[in-house]
Amino acid sequence: MCSSDLNKEVIKSLGYTKTNFFLYADDFDFTLRMTRNNFNIYYSKDYLIKDLDKTLDEKNYFSKETDEKKIFFQIRNHTYFSRNFITNKIIYYSNMYIYLFYFILRNFFTTSDKKFFFKRLYLILKAVRSGNSKQLDRKSTRLNSSHELISYAV
């Protein structure tokens, strides 16, 4: 979690952020656990936070400059998080399929390199599948010793 001041009672009660998130969504999980355990979260407009990494959003998913590892882990972790904390499965899956349909159509027509489009789409769908499996182990994502993604097998 970037730029957070935590009382040591929070760490004693909740432990640290979950390392199996690896990249992205660890802060969502941690703050959700804080609120569910009746810890308060305060916002201060006096702090200025500068993110050292470029924000990754869906507009960057079909950019050749965007690291596949970041895309995979962001989608996998956010899918996992949503799948585990949204209790109505009908709403979850309806929303997911409608959004994926819209997302695929929009990007298919705006990405000029179709071979690259399908390669990246395969990565995105693997990440969604991995996140929906409700497991955040590294078996589904093989990494080498430098944490570079080798495969996305699920």
mmCIF file of C-alpha atoms in Angstrom:
data_model
loop_
_atom_site.group_PDB
_atom_site.id
_atom_site.type_symbol
_atom_site.label_atom_id
_atom_site.label_comp_id
_atom_site.label_asym_id
_atom_site.label_seq_id
_atom_site.Cartn_x
_atom_site.Cartn_y
_atom_site.Cartn_z
ATOM 1 C CA MET A 1 0.000 0.000 0.000
ATOM 2 C CA CYS A 2 1.537 3.263 -0.981
ATOM 3 C CA SER A 3 1.681 6.147 1.440
ATOM 4 C CA SER A 4 -0.397 4.689 4.214
ATOM 5 C CA ASP A 5 0.125 5.314 7.881
ATOM 6 C CA LEU A 6 -0.951 2.230 9.782
ATOM 7 C CA ASN A 7 -1.412 1.720 13.440
ATOM 8 C CA LYS A 8 0.487 -1.379 14.554
ATOM 9 C CA GLU A 9 -2.793 -2.773 15.917
ATOM 10 C CA VAL A 10 -3.980 -3.099 12.308
ATOM 11 C CA ILE A 11 -0.953 -5.212 11.406
ATOM 12 C CA LYS A 12 -1.295 -7.279 14.607
ATOM 13 C CA SER A 13 -4.939 -7.989 13.830
ATOM 14 C CA LEU A 14 -4.856 -8.423 10.042
ATOM 15 C CA GLY A 15 -1.278 -9.274 9.223
ATOM 16 C CA TYR A 16 0.429 -7.793 6.200
ATOM 17 C CA THR A 17 -0.935 -7.469 2.698
ATOM 18 C CA LYS A 18 -1.348 -10.789 0.922
ATOM 19 C CA THR A 19 1.724 -11.610 -1.135
ATOM 20 C CA ASN A 20 -0.200 -13.925 -3.437
ATOM 21 C CA PHE A 21 -1.754 -10.894 -5.106
ATOM 22 C CA PHE A 22 1.801 -10.255 -6.355
ATOM 23 C CA LEU A 23 0.834 -7.104 -8.281
ATOM 24 C CA TYR A 24 -2.326 -5.031 -7.995
ATOM 25 C CA ALA A 25 -5.395 -5.300 -5.738
ATOM 26 C CA ASP A 26 -3.460 -5.956 -2.527
ATOM 27 C CA ASP A 27 -4.561 -2.517 -1.340
ATOM 28 C CA PHE A 28 -8.225 -3.307 -2.137
ATOM 29 C CA ASP A 29 -8.007 -6.491 -0.122
ATOM 30 C CA PHE A 30 -6.212 -4.865 2.790
ATOM 31 C CA THR A 31 -8.583 -1.903 3.101
ATOM 32 C CA LEU A 32 -11.594 -4.198 2.801
ATOM 33 C CA ARG A 33 -10.222 -6.339 5.621
ATOM 34 C CA MET A 34 -9.654 -3.174 7.652
ATOM 35 C CA THR A 35 -13.247 -1.988 7.256
ATOM 36 C CA ARG A 36 -14.673 -5.460 7.908
ATOM 37 C CA ASN A 37 -12.686 -5.555 11.154
ATOM 38 C CA ASN A 38 -13.947 -2.122 12.229
ATOM 39 C CA PHE A 39 -10.738 -0.204 11.638
ATOM 40 C CA ASN A 40 -11.199 3.345 10.419
ATOM 41 C CA ILE A 41 -9.679 4.670 7.218
ATOM 42 C CA TYR A 42 -9.136 8.392 7.019
ATOM 43 C CA TYR A 43 -8.550 10.596 4.020
ATOM 44 C CA SER A 44 -6.334 13.646 4.234
ATOM 45 C CA LYS A 45 -6.333 16.235 1.490
ATOM 46 C CA ASP A 46 -3.016 17.523 2.856
ATOM 47 C CA TYR A 47 -1.010 14.632 1.394
ATOM 48 C CA LEU A 48 0.165 14.560 -2.192
ATOM 49 C CA ILE A 49 0.836 11.089 -3.523
ATOM 50 C CA LYS A 50 2.897 10.578 -6.639
ATOM 51 C CA ASP A 51 2.591 7.192 -8.266
ATOM 52 C CA LEU A 52 5.944 6.069 -9.616
ATOM 53 C CA ASP A 53 4.388 3.725 -12.145
ATOM 54 C CA LYS A 54 2.170 4.736 -15.039
ATOM 55 C CA THR A 55 -1.458 3.944 -14.308
ATOM 56 C CA LEU A 56 -2.605 0.866 -16.149
ATOM 57 C CA ASP A 57 -6.148 0.948 -17.407
ATOM 58 C CA GLU A 58 -8.041 -0.921 -20.059
ATOM 59 C CA LYS A 59 -7.057 1.638 -22.710
ATOM 60 C CA ASN A 60 -3.489 0.359 -22.382
ATOM 61 C CA TYR A 61 -4.306 -3.348 -22.655
ATOM 62 C CA PHE A 62 -3.927 -3.367 -26.438
ATOM 63 C CA SER A 63 -0.817 -1.201 -26.512
ATOM 64 C CA LYS A 64 2.377 -2.970 -27.532
ATOM 65 C CA GLU A 65 4.260 -0.884 -24.970
ATOM 66 C CA THR A 66 2.261 -2.291 -22.043
ATOM 67 C CA ASP A 67 3.930 -5.119 -20.153
ATOM 68 C CA GLU A 68 1.958 -8.380 -20.413
ATOM 69 C CA LYS A 69 2.793 -9.239 -16.815
ATOM 70 C CA LYS A 70 1.114 -6.070 -15.559
ATOM 71 C CA ILE A 71 -1.975 -6.699 -17.671
ATOM 72 C CA PHE A 72 -2.259 -10.321 -16.587
ATOM 73 C CA PHE A 73 -1.873 -9.700 -12.868
ATOM 74 C CA GLN A 74 -4.089 -6.633 -12.813
ATOM 75 C CA ILE A 75 -6.953 -8.450 -14.554
ATOM 76 C CA ARG A 76 -6.439 -11.707 -12.642
ATOM 77 C CA ASN A 77 -6.328 -10.009 -9.254
ATOM 78 C CA HIS A 78 -9.253 -7.667 -9.865
ATOM 79 C CA THR A 79 -11.305 -10.573 -11.234
ATOM 80 C CA TYR A 80 -10.411 -12.652 -8.179
ATOM 81 C CA PHE A 81 -11.258 -9.799 -5.870
ATOM 82 C CA SER A 82 -14.603 -9.125 -7.565
ATOM 83 C CA ARG A 83 -15.492 -12.816 -7.758
ATOM 84 C CA ASN A 84 -14.815 -13.364 -4.076
ATOM 85 C CA PHE A 85 -16.520 -10.282 -2.718
ATOM 86 C CA ILE A 86 -19.583 -9.940 -4.936
ATOM 87 C CA THR A 87 -22.078 -12.336 -3.438
ATOM 88 C CA ASN A 88 -24.704 -12.456 -6.202
ATOM 89 C CA LYS A 89 -23.317 -14.812 -8.868
ATOM 90 C CA ILE A 90 -25.999 -13.921 -11.416
ATOM 91 C CA ILE A 91 -25.144 -10.239 -11.240
ATOM 92 C CA TYR A 92 -21.412 -10.973 -11.265
ATOM 93 C CA TYR A 93 -21.422 -13.253 -14.315
ATOM 94 C CA SER A 94 -23.984 -11.170 -16.221
ATOM 95 C CA ASN A 95 -21.906 -8.078 -15.702
ATOM 96 C CA MET A 96 -18.689 -9.892 -16.596
ATOM 97 C CA TYR A 97 -19.989 -11.349 -19.888
ATOM 98 C CA ILE A 98 -21.707 -8.143 -21.001
ATOM 99 C CA TYR A 99 -18.586 -6.139 -20.258
ATOM 100 C CA LEU A 100 -16.279 -8.661 -21.984
ATOM 101 C CA PHE A 101 -18.498 -8.625 -25.082
ATOM 102 C CA TYR A 102 -18.411 -4.820 -25.210
ATOM 103 C CA PHE A 103 -14.676 -4.732 -24.440
ATOM 104 C CA ILE A 104 -13.813 -7.251 -27.168
ATOM 105 C CA LEU A 105 -15.966 -5.550 -29.809
ATOM 106 C CA ARG A 106 -14.664 -2.086 -29.043
ATOM 107 C CA ASN A 107 -11.040 -3.142 -29.123
ATOM 108 C CA PHE A 108 -11.405 -5.389 -32.158
ATOM 109 C CA PHE A 109 -12.476 -2.433 -34.250
ATOM 110 C CA THR A 110 -9.928 -0.015 -32.820
ATOM 111 C CA THR A 111 -6.851 -2.271 -32.930
ATOM 112 C CA SER A 112 -5.261 -2.292 -36.356
ATOM 113 C CA ASP A 113 -2.944 -5.280 -35.812
ATOM 114 C CA LYS A 114 -5.420 -8.165 -35.546
ATOM 115 C CA LYS A 115 -2.746 -10.782 -34.849
ATOM 116 C CA PHE A 116 -1.598 -8.731 -31.859
ATOM 117 C CA PHE A 117 -5.242 -8.186 -30.852
ATOM 118 C CA PHE A 118 -5.911 -11.935 -30.623
ATOM 119 C CA LYS A 119 -2.642 -12.599 -28.801
ATOM 120 C CA ARG A 120 -3.479 -9.955 -26.204
ATOM 121 C CA LEU A 121 -7.116 -11.089 -25.994
ATOM 122 C CA TYR A 122 -5.904 -14.617 -25.228
ATOM 123 C CA LEU A 123 -3.807 -13.222 -22.370
ATOM 124 C CA ILE A 124 -6.769 -11.222 -21.020
ATOM 125 C CA LEU A 125 -9.144 -14.190 -21.152
ATOM 126 C CA LYS A 126 -6.547 -16.384 -19.407
ATOM 127 C CA ALA A 127 -6.276 -13.750 -16.669
ATOM 128 C CA VAL A 128 -10.066 -13.651 -16.254
ATOM 129 C CA ARG A 129 -10.191 -17.447 -16.111
ATOM 130 C CA SER A 130 -7.402 -17.541 -13.552
ATOM 131 C CA GLY A 131 -9.106 -14.897 -11.405
ATOM 132 C CA ASN A 132 -12.426 -16.714 -11.582
ATOM 133 C CA SER A 133 -10.756 -19.929 -10.419
ATOM 134 C CA LYS A 134 -10.591 -18.262 -6.962
ATOM 135 C CA GLN A 135 -6.936 -19.162 -6.603
ATOM 136 C CA LEU A 136 -4.044 -16.762 -6.472
ATOM 137 C CA ASP A 137 -1.289 -19.307 -6.487
ATOM 138 C CA ARG A 138 1.637 -19.047 -8.820
ATOM 139 C CA LYS A 139 0.892 -22.443 -10.381
ATOM 140 C CA SER A 140 -1.451 -20.730 -12.795
ATOM 141 C CA THR A 141 1.217 -18.198 -13.706
ATOM 142 C CA ARG A 142 4.704 -19.491 -14.125
ATOM 143 C CA LEU A 143 7.385 -16.944 -13.354
ATOM 144 C CA ASN A 144 11.118 -17.229 -13.705
ATOM 145 C CA SER A 145 13.510 -16.108 -10.962
ATOM 146 C CA SER A 146 13.303 -12.493 -12.183
ATOM 147 C CA HIS A 147 9.495 -12.560 -11.870
ATOM 148 C CA GLU A 148 9.132 -12.467 -15.648
ATOM 149 C CA LEU A 149 6.057 -14.201 -16.930
ATOM 150 C CA ILE A 150 6.813 -17.448 -18.747
ATOM 151 C CA SER A 151 3.304 -18.789 -19.319
ATOM 152 C CA TYR A 152 -0.295 -18.225 -18.312
ATOM 153 C CA ALA A 153 -1.389 -21.837 -18.116
ATOM 154 C CA VAL A 154 -4.381 -22.463 -15.904
#
